[in-house]
PDB file of N, CA and C in Angstrom:
ATOM      1  N   UNK A1385     -91.670 117.451-198.802  1.00 53.00           N
ATOM      2  CA  UNK A1385     -92.270 118.386-199.480  1.00 53.00           C
ATOM      3  C   UNK A1385     -90.674 118.869-199.657  1.00 53.00           C
ATOM      4  N   UNK A1386     -90.308 118.871-201.452  1.00 51.00           N
ATOM      5  CA  UNK A1386     -89.139 119.584-201.973  1.00 51.00           C
ATOM      6  C   UNK A1386     -88.695 120.707-201.130  1.00 51.00           C
ATOM      7  N   UNK A1387     -89.273 121.612-200.802  1.00 54.00           N
ATOM      8  CA  UNK A1387     -89.003 122.810-200.400  1.00 54.00           C
ATOM      9  C   UNK A1387     -88.385 122.494-199.117  1.00 54.00           C
ATOM     10  N   UNK A1388     -88.658 122.069-198.367  1.00 56.00           N
ATOM     11  CA  UNK A1388     -87.702 121.447-197.093  1.00 56.00           C
ATOM     12  C   UNK A1388     -86.045 121.388-197.314  1.00 56.00           C
ATOM     13  N   UNK A1389     -85.888 120.740-198.718  1.00 52.00           N
ATOM     14  CA  UNK A1389     -84.311 121.300-198.732  1.00 52.00           C
ATOM     15  C   UNK A1389     -83.663 122.146-198.790  1.00 52.00           C
ATOM     16  N   UNK A1390     -84.607 123.304-199.089  1.00 49.00           N
ATOM     17  CA  UNK A1390     -84.171 124.906-198.908  1.00 49.00           C
ATOM     18  C   UNK A1390     -83.937 125.252-197.729  1.00 49.00           C
ATOM     19  N   UNK A1391     -84.557 124.940-196.762  1.00 52.00           N
ATOM     20  CA  UNK A1391     -84.804 125.421-195.405  1.00 52.00           C
ATOM     21  C   UNK A1391     -84.259 124.432-194.290  1.00 52.00           C
ATOM     22  N   UNK A1392     -83.639 122.835-194.718  1.00 53.00           N
ATOM     23  CA  UNK A1392     -83.406 122.267-193.555  1.00 53.00           C
ATOM     24  C   UNK A1392     -81.867 122.324-193.704  1.00 53.00           C
ATOM     25  N   UNK A1393     -80.939 121.887-192.766  1.00 54.00           N
ATOM     26  CA  UNK A1393     -79.685 121.845-193.080  1.00 54.00           C
ATOM     27  C   UNK A1393     -79.181 120.787-193.599  1.00 54.00           C
ATOM     28  N   UNK A1394     -78.215 121.162-194.389  1.00 53.00           N
ATOM     29  CA  UNK A1394     -77.547 120.221-195.370  1.00 53.00           C
ATOM     30  C   UNK A1394     -76.532 119.214-195.049  1.00 53.00           C
ATOM     31  N   UNK A1395     -76.439 119.215-193.351  1.00 52.00           N
ATOM     32  CA  UNK A1395     -75.451 118.276-192.595  1.00 52.00           C
ATOM     33  C   UNK A1395     -76.475 117.530-192.277  1.00 52.00           C
ATOM     34  N   UNK A1396     -76.257 116.330-192.378  1.00 58.00           N
ATOM     35  CA  UNK A1396     -76.671 115.073-191.368  1.00 58.00           C
ATOM     36  C   UNK A1396     -76.260 115.183-189.992  1.00 58.00           C
ATOM     37  N   UNK A1397     -77.159 114.710-189.333  1.00 62.00           N
ATOM     38  CA  UNK A1397     -77.158 114.515-187.771  1.00 62.00           C
ATOM     39  C   UNK A1397     -76.898 112.931-187.106  1.00 62.00           C
ATOM     40  N   UNK A1398     -75.934 112.799-186.776  1.00 69.00           N
ATOM     41  CA  UNK A1398     -74.085 113.537-186.574  1.00 69.00           C
ATOM     42  C   UNK A1398     -73.937 113.510-188.347  1.00 69.00           C
ATOM     43  N   UNK A1399     -73.053 114.768-188.593  1.00 74.00           N
ATOM     44  CA  UNK A1399     -72.318 115.121-189.675  1.00 74.00           C
ATOM     45  C   UNK A1399     -71.573 113.297-190.429  1.00 74.00           C
ATOM     46  N   UNK A1400     -71.775 113.457-191.762  1.00 81.00           N
ATOM     47  CA  UNK A1400     -71.044 112.347-192.188  1.00 81.00           C
ATOM     48  C   UNK A1400     -69.671 112.603-192.357  1.00 81.00           C
ATOM     49  N   UNK A1401     -68.458 111.589-192.350  1.00 83.00           N
ATOM     50  CA  UNK A1401     -66.943 112.099-192.284  1.00 83.00           C
ATOM     51  C   UNK A1401     -66.735 110.594-193.215  1.00 83.00           C
ATOM     52  N   UNK A1402     -65.113 110.981-193.480  1.00 83.00           N
ATOM     53  CA  UNK A1402     -64.613 109.284-194.296  1.00 83.00           C
ATOM     54  C   UNK A1402     -64.449 108.601-193.994  1.00 83.00           C
ATOM     55  N   UNK A1403     -64.635 108.452-192.366  1.00 88.00           N
ATOM     56  CA  UNK A1403     -64.826 107.382-191.151  1.00 88.00           C
ATOM     57  C   UNK A1403     -65.812 106.725-190.963  1.00 88.00           C
ATOM     58  N   UNK A1404     -67.173 107.611-191.412  1.00 86.00           N
ATOM     59  CA  UNK A1404     -68.521 107.063-191.229  1.00 86.00           C
ATOM     60  C   UNK A1404     -68.815 105.674-191.738  1.00 86.00           C
ATOM     61  N   UNK A1405     -69.458 104.866-191.246  1.00 89.00           N
ATOM     62  CA  UNK A1405     -69.927 103.523-191.250  1.00 89.00           C
ATOM     63  C   UNK A1405     -70.699 103.574-192.422  1.00 89.00           C
ATOM     64  N   UNK A1406     -70.660 102.699-193.258  1.00 90.00           N
ATOM     65  CA  UNK A1406     -71.525 102.150-194.287  1.00 90.00           C
ATOM     66  C   UNK A1406     -73.214 102.524-193.955  1.00 90.00           C
ATOM     67  N   UNK A1407     -73.573 102.141-193.164  1.00 91.00           N
ATOM     68  CA  UNK A1407     -74.904 102.261-192.363  1.00 91.00           C
ATOM     69  C   UNK A1407     -75.127 103.304-192.177  1.00 91.00           C
ATOM     70  N   UNK A1408     -74.345 104.501-191.884  1.00 89.00           N
ATOM     71  CA  UNK A1408     -74.588 105.675-191.385  1.00 89.00           C
ATOM     72  C   UNK A1408     -74.785 106.368-192.929  1.00 89.00           C
ATOM     73  N   UNK A1409     -74.083 106.070-193.976  1.00 88.00           N
ATOM     74  CA  UNK A1409     -73.910 106.723-195.129  1.00 88.00           C
ATOM     75  C   UNK A1409     -75.248 106.247-195.669  1.00 88.00           C
ATOM     76  N   UNK A1410     -75.771 105.222-195.730  1.00 91.00           N
ATOM     77  CA  UNK A1410     -76.841 104.730-196.167  1.00 91.00           C
ATOM     78  C   UNK A1410     -78.061 105.141-195.744  1.00 91.00           C
ATOM     79  N   UNK A1411     -77.872 105.427-194.511  1.00 89.00           N
ATOM     80  CA  UNK A1411     -79.392 105.993-193.572  1.00 89.00           C
ATOM     81  C   UNK A1411     -79.330 107.139-193.891  1.00 89.00           C
ATOM     82  N   UNK A1412     -78.337 108.272-194.364  1.00 87.00           N
ATOM     83  CA  UNK A1412     -78.226 109.719-194.347  1.00 87.00           C
ATOM     84  C   UNK A1412     -78.507 109.466-195.640  1.00 87.00           C
ATOM     85  N   UNK A1413     -78.245 109.263-196.835  1.00 90.00           N
ATOM     86  CA  UNK A1413     -78.619 109.041-198.345  1.00 90.00           C
ATOM     87  C   UNK A1413     -80.337 108.891-198.708  1.00 90.00           C
ATOM     88  N   UNK A1414     -80.600 107.897-197.592  1.00 89.00           N
ATOM     89  CA  UNK A1414     -82.192 107.476-197.705  1.00 89.00           C
ATOM     90  C   UNK A1414     -83.196 108.865-197.715  1.00 89.00           C
ATOM     91  N   UNK A1415     -82.346 109.288-196.143  1.00 86.00           N
ATOM     92  CA  UNK A1415     -83.140 110.157-195.519  1.00 86.00           C
ATOM     93  C   UNK A1415     -83.434 111.334-196.734  1.00 86.00           C
ATOM     94  N   UNK A1416     -82.516 111.782-197.052  1.00 86.00           N
ATOM     95  CA  UNK A1416     -82.123 112.967-198.189  1.00 86.00           C
ATOM     96  C   UNK A1416     -83.137 112.341-199.379  1.00 86.00           C
ATOM     97  N   UNK A1417     -82.526 111.277-199.863  1.00 87.00           N
ATOM     98  CA  UNK A1417     -83.378 111.190-201.659  1.00 87.00           C
ATOM     99  C   UNK A1417     -84.753 110.936-201.235  1.00 87.00           C
ATOM    100  N   UNK A1418     -85.432 110.742-200.301  1.00 85.00           N
ATOM    101  CA  UNK A1418     -86.509 110.714-199.799  1.00 85.00           C
ATOM    102  C   UNK A1418     -86.903 111.900-200.141  1.00 85.00           C
ATOM    103  N   UNK A1419     -86.858 113.122-200.013  1.00 84.00           N
ATOM    104  CA  UNK A1419     -87.494 114.340-200.028  1.00 84.00           C
ATOM    105  C   UNK A1419     -86.762 114.792-201.680  1.00 84.00           C
ATOM    106  N   UNK A1420     -86.014 114.566-202.060  1.00 86.00           N
ATOM    107  CA  UNK A1420     -85.491 115.120-203.625  1.00 86.00           C
ATOM    108  C   UNK A1420     -85.817 114.264-204.758  1.00 86.00           C
ATOM    109  N   UNK A1421     -86.276 112.869-204.394  1.00 90.00           N
ATOM    110  CA  UNK A1421     -86.298 111.989-205.494  1.00 90.00           C
ATOM    111  C   UNK A1421     -87.441 112.395-206.579  1.00 90.00           C
ATOM    112  N   UNK A1422     -86.814 112.535-207.979  1.00 88.00           N
ATOM    113  CA  UNK A1422     -88.038 112.873-208.942  1.00 88.00           C
ATOM    114  C   UNK A1422     -89.320 112.788-208.564  1.00 88.00           C
ATOM    115  N   UNK A1423     -89.634 111.452-208.440  1.00 89.00           N
ATOM    116  CA  UNK A1423     -90.841 110.481-208.280  1.00 89.00           C
ATOM    117  C   UNK A1423     -91.894 111.796-207.205  1.00 89.00           C
ATOM    118  N   UNK A1424     -91.150 111.782-206.428  1.00 85.00           N
ATOM    119  CA  UNK A1424     -91.760 112.359-205.271  1.00 85.00           C
ATOM    120  C   UNK A1424     -92.403 113.734-205.320  1.00 85.00           C
ATOM    121  N   UNK A1425     -91.858 114.455-206.671  1.00 85.00           N
ATOM    122  CA  UNK A1425     -92.143 116.057-206.800  1.00 85.00           C
ATOM    123  C   UNK A1425     -93.005 116.298-207.758  1.00 85.00           C
ATOM    124  N   UNK A1426     -94.259 115.960-207.730  1.00 85.00           N
ATOM    125  CA  UNK A1426     -95.410 115.664-208.734  1.00 85.00           C
ATOM    126  C   UNK A1426     -96.385 117.008-208.596  1.00 85.00           C
ATOM    127  N   UNK A1427     -96.340 117.919-207.486  1.00 86.00           N
ATOM    128  CA  UNK A1427     -96.853 118.880-207.351  1.00 86.00           C
ATOM    129  C   UNK A1427     -95.984 120.044-207.108  1.00 86.00           C
ATOM    130  N   UNK A1428     -94.499 119.983-207.665  1.00 84.00           N
ATOM    131  CA  UNK A1428     -93.694 121.270-207.305  1.00 84.00           C
ATOM    132  C   UNK A1428     -93.658 121.814-209.081  1.00 84.00           C
ATOM    133  N   UNK A1429     -93.068 123.237-208.899  1.00 89.00           N
ATOM    134  CA  UNK A1429     -92.536 123.834-209.959  1.00 89.00           C
ATOM    135  C   UNK A1429     -91.745 123.064-210.682  1.00 89.00           C
ATOM    136  N   UNK A1430     -91.249 123.362-212.103  1.00 91.00           N
ATOM    137  CA  UNK A1430     -90.419 122.937-212.671  1.00 91.00           C
ATOM    138  C   UNK A1430     -89.190 123.202-212.906  1.00 91.00           C
ATOM    139  N   UNK A1431     -88.935 124.688-211.719  1.00 90.00           N
ATOM    140  CA  UNK A1431     -87.664 125.011-211.261  1.00 90.00           C
ATOM    141  C   UNK A1431     -86.817 123.912-210.423  1.00 90.00           C
ATOM    142  N   UNK A1432     -88.465 124.304-209.107  1.00 86.00           N
ATOM    143  CA  UNK A1432     -87.712 122.960-208.317  1.00 86.00           C
ATOM    144  C   UNK A1432     -87.542 121.714-208.489  1.00 86.00           C
ATOM    145  N   UNK A1433     -88.330 121.029-209.415  1.00 89.00           N
ATOM    146  CA  UNK A1433     -88.125 119.645-210.111  1.00 89.00           C
ATOM    147  C   UNK A1433     -86.692 119.488-210.800  1.00 89.00           C
ATOM    148  N   UNK A1434     -86.299 120.421-211.365  1.00 91.00           N
ATOM    149  CA  UNK A1434     -84.887 120.782-212.085  1.00 91.00           C
ATOM    150  C   UNK A1434     -83.726 120.592-211.277  1.00 91.00           C
ATOM    151  N   UNK A1435     -83.828 121.595-210.436  1.00 90.00           N
ATOM    152  CA  UNK A1435     -82.884 121.331-208.882  1.00 90.00           C
ATOM    153  C   UNK A1435     -82.694 120.164-208.530  1.00 90.00           C
ATOM    154  N   UNK A1436     -83.833 119.685-208.109  1.00 88.00           N
ATOM    155  CA  UNK A1436     -84.087 118.378-207.408  1.00 88.00           C
ATOM    156  C   UNK A1436     -83.492 117.151-208.232  1.00 88.00           C
ATOM    157  N   UNK A1437     -83.914 117.123-209.175  1.00 92.00           N
ATOM    158  CA  UNK A1437     -83.571 115.698-210.087  1.00 92.00           C
ATOM    159  C   UNK A1437     -81.948 116.223-210.214  1.00 92.00           C
ATOM    160  N   UNK A1438     -81.124 117.329-210.449  1.00 93.00           N
ATOM    161  CA  UNK A1438     -80.134 117.630-210.838  1.00 93.00           C
ATOM    162  C   UNK A1438     -79.228 117.113-209.148  1.00 93.00           C
ATOM    163  N   UNK A1439     -79.744 117.586-208.343  1.00 90.00           N
ATOM    164  CA  UNK A1439     -78.935 117.446-206.950  1.00 90.00           C
ATOM    165  C   UNK A1439     -79.479 115.662-206.548  1.00 90.00           C
ATOM    166  N   UNK A1440     -80.464 115.119-207.181  1.00 92.00           N
ATOM    167  CA  UNK A1440     -80.648 113.382-206.966  1.00 92.00           C
ATOM    168  C   UNK A1440     -79.543 112.612-207.666  1.00 92.00           C
ATOM    169  N   UNK A1441     -79.297 113.441-209.045  1.00 94.00           N
ATOM    170  CA  UNK A1441     -78.121 112.357-209.654  1.00 94.00           C
ATOM    171  C   UNK A1441     -77.008 112.931-209.237  1.00 94.00           C
ATOM    172  N   UNK A1442     -76.627 114.014-208.599  1.00 92.00           N
ATOM    173  CA  UNK A1442     -75.189 114.211-208.174  1.00 92.00           C
ATOM    174  C   UNK A1442     -75.185 113.100-206.950  1.00 92.00           C
ATOM    175  N   UNK A1443     -76.125 113.088-206.128  1.00 91.00           N
ATOM    176  CA  UNK A1443     -76.140 112.717-204.864  1.00 91.00           C
ATOM    177  C   UNK A1443     -75.941 111.187-205.038  1.00 91.00           C
ATOM    178  N   UNK A1444     -76.713 110.784-205.633  1.00 94.00           N
ATOM    179  CA  UNK A1444     -76.823 109.317-206.328  1.00 94.00           C
ATOM    180  C   UNK A1444     -75.621 108.636-206.545  1.00 94.00           C
ATOM    181  N   UNK A1445     -75.111 109.232-207.429  1.00 94.00           N
ATOM    182  CA  UNK A1445     -73.635 109.046-208.143  1.00 94.00           C
ATOM    183  C   UNK A1445     -72.569 108.825-206.924  1.00 94.00           C
ATOM    184  N   UNK A1446     -72.460 110.034-205.918  1.00 90.00           N
ATOM    185  CA  UNK A1446     -71.321 109.780-204.915  1.00 90.00           C
ATOM    186  C   UNK A1446     -71.752 108.639-204.199  1.00 90.00           C
ATOM    187  N   UNK A1447     -73.345 108.698-203.758  1.00 91.00           N
ATOM    188  CA  UNK A1447     -73.128 107.455-202.776  1.00 91.00           C
ATOM    189  C   UNK A1447     -72.791 106.555-203.536  1.00 91.00           C
ATOM    190  N   UNK A1448     -73.187 106.108-204.957  1.00 93.00           N
ATOM    191  CA  UNK A1448     -72.962 104.723-205.389  1.00 93.00           C
ATOM    192  C   UNK A1448     -71.415 104.409-205.415  1.00 93.00           C
ATOM    193  N   UNK A1449     -70.730 105.540-205.548  1.00 90.00           N
ATOM    194  CA  UNK A1449     -69.046 105.488-205.566  1.00 90.00           C
ATOM    195  C   UNK A1449     -68.511 104.966-204.143  1.00 90.00           C
ATOM    196  N   UNK A1450     -69.099 105.741-203.064  1.00 85.00           N
ATOM    197  CA  UNK A1450     -68.614 105.517-202.087  1.00 85.00           C
ATOM    198  C   UNK A1450     -69.162 104.407-201.438  1.00 85.00           C
ATOM    199  N   UNK A1451     -70.113 103.746-201.925  1.00 87.00           N
ATOM    200  CA  UNK A1451     -70.673 102.369-201.254  1.00 87.00           C
ATOM    201  C   UNK A1451     -69.854 101.330-202.126  1.00 87.00           C
ATOM    202  N   UNK A1452     -69.037 101.401-203.105  1.00 86.00           N
ATOM    203  CA  UNK A1452     -68.565 100.925-204.300  1.00 86.00           C
ATOM    204  C   UNK A1452     -66.800 100.501-203.908  1.00 86.00           C
ATOM    205  N   UNK A1453     -66.182 101.569-202.680  1.00 63.00           N
ATOM    206  CA  UNK A1453     -65.079 101.779-202.493  1.00 63.00           C
ATOM    207  C   UNK A1453     -64.270  99.996-202.704  1.00 63.00           C
TER     208      UNK A1453
END
């Protein structure tokens, strides 16, 4: 449920750092996008869909940049 984004801690456990291994980054990314992916938001309000779509785009761009160092 996308509403979990509002109540869940935004920090992965354990938190990611600049020295996190690629596998840790990949795991955290996949856990997060599983909740906010636009295709998963079929029953959500338009406002929630817009916010999650924007977050998804930002997070995906950062993930791609981090993985293509």
